[in-house]
Amino acid sequence: MKKLNNKGITAVELLVSFVIISAIVVSMFDLIMNYRNREQIEEFNNEVISFSNNLQKEIQDDLIKGHLVSVTNLSGDKHKATLVFENYQTTIEIKPDLGIISYGTSGNIIDYEIPAIADLTLSPDSSIEYIEASNGYLKITIILNHPNFNEETYSFMINSPINYIY
């Protein structure tokens, strides 16, 4: 009788090897996808921060250089106001339904659209307020909502005294 050649691999060994390799590939895929998701969230956060920095710079430049004299809320709307400076005036309007913040002088109003990111919204709780004080105080609050934010909101405020004597 002739001996069988047992140097090959069996179907069971082949199947076990395939299952082990598949498990390694799936775990690596999950790891890569988690890394990619974190990277997308960071890109998203950077875009939102860049938007807020640009908008704040534009408004604060006027507040610092223009000497804010008064604030007039138009129609008692917490989303719209006219800012009167020594030599000019600007209008600011928060449009939550459109995701736009409009700011600028008459004839030169710029619409600042929130970043085009899925599920990012401009909150209706955003507001422009006049706070009573000796000369008064302007408080602009912008609130952005998104499920990926730690507390589901990202907000920033722009504050300025009115008719401050420097």
PDB file of C-alpha atoms in Angstrom:
ATOM      1  CA  MET A   1       0.000   0.000   0.000  1.00  0.00           C
ATOM      2  CA  LYS A   2       1.155   3.404  -0.883  1.00  0.00           C
ATOM      3  CA  LYS A   3       1.332   6.238   1.666  1.00  0.00           C
ATOM      4  CA  LEU A   4      -0.774   9.368   1.099  1.00  0.00           C
ATOM      5  CA  ASN A   5       0.980  12.695   0.608  1.00  0.00           C
ATOM      6  CA  ASN A   6      -0.066  14.847   3.604  1.00  0.00           C
ATOM      7  CA  LYS A   7       1.937  17.937   2.672  1.00  0.00           C
ATOM      8  CA  GLY A   8      -1.040  20.039   1.404  1.00  0.00           C
ATOM      9  CA  ILE A   9      -3.562  22.079   3.373  1.00  0.00           C
ATOM     10  CA  THR A  10      -7.058  20.932   4.105  1.00  0.00           C
ATOM     11  CA  ALA A  11     -10.241  22.822   3.403  1.00  0.00           C
ATOM     12  CA  VAL A  12     -10.727  23.407   7.157  1.00  0.00           C
ATOM     13  CA  GLU A  13      -7.281  24.979   7.476  1.00  0.00           C
ATOM     14  CA  LEU A  14      -7.985  27.155   4.463  1.00  0.00           C
ATOM     15  CA  LEU A  15     -11.355  28.228   5.907  1.00  0.00           C
ATOM     16  CA  VAL A  16      -9.865  29.074   9.328  1.00  0.00           C
ATOM     17  CA  SER A  17      -7.112  31.131   7.654  1.00  0.00           C
ATOM     18  CA  PHE A  18      -9.713  32.991   5.596  1.00  0.00           C
ATOM     19  CA  VAL A  19     -11.818  33.774   8.701  1.00  0.00           C
ATOM     20  CA  ILE A  20      -8.768  35.082  10.614  1.00  0.00           C
ATOM     21  CA  ILE A  21      -7.656  37.286   7.703  1.00  0.00           C
ATOM     22  CA  SER A  22     -11.234  38.567   7.257  1.00  0.00           C
ATOM     23  CA  ALA A  23     -11.457  39.502  10.944  1.00  0.00           C
ATOM     24  CA  ILE A  24      -8.169  41.429  10.714  1.00  0.00           C
ATOM     25  CA  VAL A  25      -9.309  43.276   7.566  1.00  0.00           C
ATOM     26  CA  VAL A  26     -12.683  44.216   9.106  1.00  0.00           C
ATOM     27  CA  SER A  27     -11.055  45.518  12.295  1.00  0.00           C
ATOM     28  CA  MET A  28      -8.566  47.559  10.255  1.00  0.00           C
ATOM     29  CA  PHE A  29     -11.431  48.939   8.140  1.00  0.00           C
ATOM     30  CA  ASP A  30     -13.314  50.026  11.276  1.00  0.00           C
ATOM     31  CA  LEU A  31     -10.169  51.652  12.637  1.00  0.00           C
ATOM     32  CA  ILE A  32      -9.597  53.573   9.398  1.00  0.00           C
ATOM     33  CA  MET A  33     -13.250  54.666   9.194  1.00  0.00           C
ATOM     34  CA  ASN A  34     -13.197  55.904  12.807  1.00  0.00           C
ATOM     35  CA  TYR A  35     -10.031  57.854  12.056  1.00  0.00           C
ATOM     36  CA  ARG A  36     -11.634  59.341   8.916  1.00  0.00           C
ATOM     37  CA  ASN A  37     -14.775  60.327  10.865  1.00  0.00           C
ATOM     38  CA  ARG A  38     -12.664  62.112  13.495  1.00  0.00           C
ATOM     39  CA  GLU A  39     -10.750  63.865  10.729  1.00  0.00           C
ATOM     40  CA  GLN A  40     -14.010  65.036   9.089  1.00  0.00           C
ATOM     41  CA  ILE A  41     -15.305  66.346  12.425  1.00  0.00           C
ATOM     42  CA  GLU A  42     -12.059  68.282  12.934  1.00  0.00           C
ATOM     43  CA  GLU A  43     -12.303  69.756   9.416  1.00  0.00           C
ATOM     44  CA  PHE A  44     -15.901  70.677  10.147  1.00  0.00           C
ATOM     45  CA  ASN A  45     -14.968  72.343  13.466  1.00  0.00           C
ATOM     46  CA  ASN A  46     -12.156  74.265  11.767  1.00  0.00           C
ATOM     47  CA  GLU A  47     -14.550  75.540   9.100  1.00  0.00           C
ATOM     48  CA  VAL A  48     -17.055  76.731  11.728  1.00  0.00           C
ATOM     49  CA  ILE A  49     -14.303  78.431  13.758  1.00  0.00           C
ATOM     50  CA  SER A  50     -12.961  80.117  10.620  1.00  0.00           C
ATOM     51  CA  PHE A  51     -16.472  81.391   9.791  1.00  0.00           C
ATOM     52  CA  SER A  52     -16.929  82.801  13.298  1.00  0.00           C
ATOM     53  CA  ASN A  53     -13.477  84.410  13.314  1.00  0.00           C
ATOM     54  CA  ASN A  54     -14.078  86.138   9.955  1.00  0.00           C
ATOM     55  CA  LEU A  55     -17.486  87.456  10.994  1.00  0.00           C
ATOM     56  CA  GLN A  56     -16.238  88.620  14.394  1.00  0.00           C
ATOM     57  CA  LYS A  57     -13.264  90.390  12.819  1.00  0.00           C
ATOM     58  CA  GLU A  58     -15.487  92.273  10.376  1.00  0.00           C
ATOM     59  CA  ILE A  59     -17.924  93.478  13.029  1.00  0.00           C
ATOM     60  CA  GLN A  60     -15.338  94.162  15.723  1.00  0.00           C
ATOM     61  CA  ASP A  61     -13.202  96.198  13.322  1.00  0.00           C
ATOM     62  CA  ASP A  62     -16.145  98.565  12.904  1.00  0.00           C
ATOM     63  CA  LEU A  63     -16.893  98.591  16.627  1.00  0.00           C
ATOM     64  CA  ILE A  64     -13.295  99.412  17.517  1.00  0.00           C
ATOM     65  CA  LYS A  65     -12.531 101.920  14.757  1.00  0.00           C
ATOM     66  CA  GLY A  66     -15.931 103.525  14.230  1.00  0.00           C
ATOM     67  CA  HIS A  67     -16.927 104.572  17.773  1.00  0.00           C
ATOM     68  CA  LEU A  68     -20.419 103.171  18.230  1.00  0.00           C
ATOM     69  CA  VAL A  69     -22.833 105.984  19.137  1.00  0.00           C
ATOM     70  CA  SER A  70     -26.188 104.184  19.288  1.00  0.00           C
ATOM     71  CA  VAL A  71     -28.088 101.014  18.415  1.00  0.00           C
ATOM     72  CA  THR A  72     -31.573 101.008  16.981  1.00  0.00           C
ATOM     73  CA  ASN A  73     -33.553  97.788  16.884  1.00  0.00           C
ATOM     74  CA  LEU A  74     -35.719  97.769  13.816  1.00  0.00           C
ATOM     75  CA  SER A  75     -39.339  96.903  14.593  1.00  0.00           C
ATOM     76  CA  GLY A  76     -38.340  95.490  17.989  1.00  0.00           C
ATOM     77  CA  ASP A  77     -36.845  92.479  16.168  1.00  0.00           C
ATOM     78  CA  LYS A  78     -34.086  90.716  18.108  1.00  0.00           C
ATOM     79  CA  HIS A  79     -32.565  89.640  14.776  1.00  0.00           C
ATOM     80  CA  LYS A  80     -32.116  93.038  13.158  1.00  0.00           C
ATOM     81  CA  ALA A  81     -30.508  96.323  14.229  1.00  0.00           C
ATOM     82  CA  THR A  82     -28.883  99.467  12.901  1.00  0.00           C
ATOM     83  CA  LEU A  83     -25.530 100.391  14.414  1.00  0.00           C
ATOM     84  CA  VAL A  84     -24.875 104.132  14.279  1.00  0.00           C
ATOM     85  CA  PHE A  85     -21.229 105.202  14.351  1.00  0.00           C
ATOM     86  CA  GLU A  86     -19.765 108.721  14.355  1.00  0.00           C
ATOM     87  CA  ASN A  87     -19.446 108.962  10.554  1.00  0.00           C
ATOM     88  CA  TYR A  88     -21.642 106.179   9.168  1.00  0.00           C
ATOM     89  CA  GLN A  89     -24.121 103.488  10.064  1.00  0.00           C
ATOM     90  CA  THR A  90     -24.343  99.771   9.404  1.00  0.00           C
ATOM     91  CA  THR A  91     -27.119  97.229   9.486  1.00  0.00           C
ATOM     92  CA  ILE A  92     -26.859  93.752  10.945  1.00  0.00           C
ATOM     93  CA  GLU A  93     -29.496  91.087  10.436  1.00  0.00           C
ATOM     94  CA  ILE A  94     -29.506  87.487  11.572  1.00  0.00           C
ATOM     95  CA  LYS A  95     -31.617  85.272   9.289  1.00  0.00           C
ATOM     96  CA  PRO A  96     -31.901  81.859  11.007  1.00  0.00           C
ATOM     97  CA  ASP A  97     -34.273  80.411   8.405  1.00  0.00           C
ATOM     98  CA  LEU A  98     -31.749  81.133   5.601  1.00  0.00           C
ATOM     99  CA  GLY A  99     -28.566  80.504   7.592  1.00  0.00           C
ATOM    100  CA  ILE A 100     -27.270  83.990   6.767  1.00  0.00           C
ATOM    101  CA  ILE A 101     -25.948  86.916   8.768  1.00  0.00           C
ATOM    102  CA  SER A 102     -26.107  90.167   6.775  1.00  0.00           C
ATOM    103  CA  TYR A 103     -23.806  92.998   7.763  1.00  0.00           C
ATOM    104  CA  GLY A 104     -22.615  96.213   6.186  1.00  0.00           C
ATOM    105  CA  THR A 105     -23.344  99.783   5.241  1.00  0.00           C
ATOM    106  CA  SER A 106     -26.294 100.713   3.065  1.00  0.00           C
ATOM    107  CA  GLY A 107     -25.580  99.551  -0.488  1.00  0.00           C
ATOM    108  CA  ASN A 108     -22.643  97.434   0.687  1.00  0.00           C
ATOM    109  CA  ILE A 109     -24.307  94.719   2.767  1.00  0.00           C
ATOM    110  CA  ILE A 110     -22.514  91.375   2.736  1.00  0.00           C
ATOM    111  CA  ASP A 111     -24.320  88.096   3.396  1.00  0.00           C
ATOM    112  CA  TYR A 112     -22.223  85.766   5.532  1.00  0.00           C
ATOM    113  CA  GLU A 113     -23.594  82.273   4.933  1.00  0.00           C
ATOM    114  CA  ILE A 114     -22.923  79.646   7.552  1.00  0.00           C
ATOM    115  CA  PRO A 115     -20.643  76.856   6.261  1.00  0.00           C
ATOM    116  CA  ALA A 116     -22.395  74.387   3.951  1.00  0.00           C
ATOM    117  CA  ILE A 117     -22.232  71.414   6.298  1.00  0.00           C
ATOM    118  CA  ALA A 118     -25.045  68.894   6.641  1.00  0.00           C
ATOM    119  CA  ASP A 119     -27.203  69.472   9.736  1.00  0.00           C
ATOM    120  CA  LEU A 120     -25.515  72.808  10.610  1.00  0.00           C
ATOM    121  CA  THR A 121     -28.123  75.454  11.394  1.00  0.00           C
ATOM    122  CA  LEU A 122     -28.207  79.031  12.601  1.00  0.00           C
ATOM    123  CA  SER A 123     -30.260  79.043  15.795  1.00  0.00           C
ATOM    124  CA  PRO A 124     -33.318  81.310  16.126  1.00  0.00           C
ATOM    125  CA  ASP A 125     -32.009  81.982  19.650  1.00  0.00           C
ATOM    126  CA  SER A 126     -29.252  84.109  18.084  1.00  0.00           C
ATOM    127  CA  SER A 127     -29.885  87.734  18.935  1.00  0.00           C
ATOM    128  CA  ILE A 128     -28.856  91.375  18.886  1.00  0.00           C
ATOM    129  CA  GLU A 129     -29.520  93.039  22.233  1.00  0.00           C
ATOM    130  CA  TYR A 130     -29.238  96.501  23.686  1.00  0.00           C
ATOM    131  CA  ILE A 131     -28.422  96.255  27.375  1.00  0.00           C
ATOM    132  CA  GLU A 132     -29.268  99.219  29.564  1.00  0.00           C
ATOM    133  CA  ALA A 133     -26.283 100.692  31.392  1.00  0.00           C
ATOM    134  CA  SER A 134     -24.837 104.172  31.887  1.00  0.00           C
ATOM    135  CA  ASN A 135     -24.353 104.579  28.121  1.00  0.00           C
ATOM    136  CA  GLY A 136     -25.674 101.215  27.048  1.00  0.00           C
ATOM    137  CA  TYR A 137     -24.129  98.035  25.792  1.00  0.00           C
ATOM    138  CA  LEU A 138     -24.414  96.054  22.556  1.00  0.00           C
ATOM    139  CA  LYS A 139     -24.461  92.260  22.739  1.00  0.00           C
ATOM    140  CA  ILE A 140     -24.575  90.177  19.545  1.00  0.00           C
ATOM    141  CA  THR A 141     -24.959  86.433  20.129  1.00  0.00           C
ATOM    142  CA  ILE A 142     -24.585  83.968  17.253  1.00  0.00           C
ATOM    143  CA  ILE A 143     -25.516  80.334  17.963  1.00  0.00           C
ATOM    144  CA  LEU A 144     -24.847  77.472  15.537  1.00  0.00           C
ATOM    145  CA  ASN A 145     -26.408  74.036  16.090  1.00  0.00           C
ATOM    146  CA  HIS A 146     -25.021  70.684  14.986  1.00  0.00           C
ATOM    147  CA  PRO A 147     -25.191  67.144  16.436  1.00  0.00           C
ATOM    148  CA  ASN A 148     -21.365  66.795  16.339  1.00  0.00           C
ATOM    149  CA  PHE A 149     -20.780  69.696  18.730  1.00  0.00           C
ATOM    150  CA  ASN A 150     -20.039  68.577  22.284  1.00  0.00           C
ATOM    151  CA  GLU A 151     -23.146  70.281  23.617  1.00  0.00           C
ATOM    152  CA  GLU A 152     -24.848  70.458  20.195  1.00  0.00           C
ATOM    153  CA  THR A 153     -24.232  74.223  19.970  1.00  0.00           C
ATOM    154  CA  TYR A 154     -21.346  76.488  19.120  1.00  0.00           C
ATOM    155  CA  SER A 155     -21.834  80.114  20.041  1.00  0.00           C
ATOM    156  CA  PHE A 156     -19.873  83.310  20.044  1.00  0.00           C
ATOM    157  CA  MET A 157     -20.649  86.807  21.259  1.00  0.00           C
ATOM    158  CA  ILE A 158     -19.589  90.239  20.143  1.00  0.00           C
ATOM    159  CA  ASN A 159     -19.876  92.868  22.873  1.00  0.00           C
ATOM    160  CA  SER A 160     -19.324  96.603  22.765  1.00  0.00           C
ATOM    161  CA  PRO A 161     -20.069  99.601  24.943  1.00  0.00           C
ATOM    162  CA  ILE A 162     -22.163 102.309  23.297  1.00  0.00           C
ATOM    163  CA  ASN A 163     -20.920 105.887  23.143  1.00  0.00           C
ATOM    164  CA  TYR A 164     -17.876 104.994  25.189  1.00  0.00           C
ATOM    165  CA  ILE A 165     -15.674 108.004  25.870  1.00  0.00           C
ATOM    166  CA  TYR A 166     -12.085 107.043  25.305  1.00  0.00           C
TER     167      TYR A 166
END
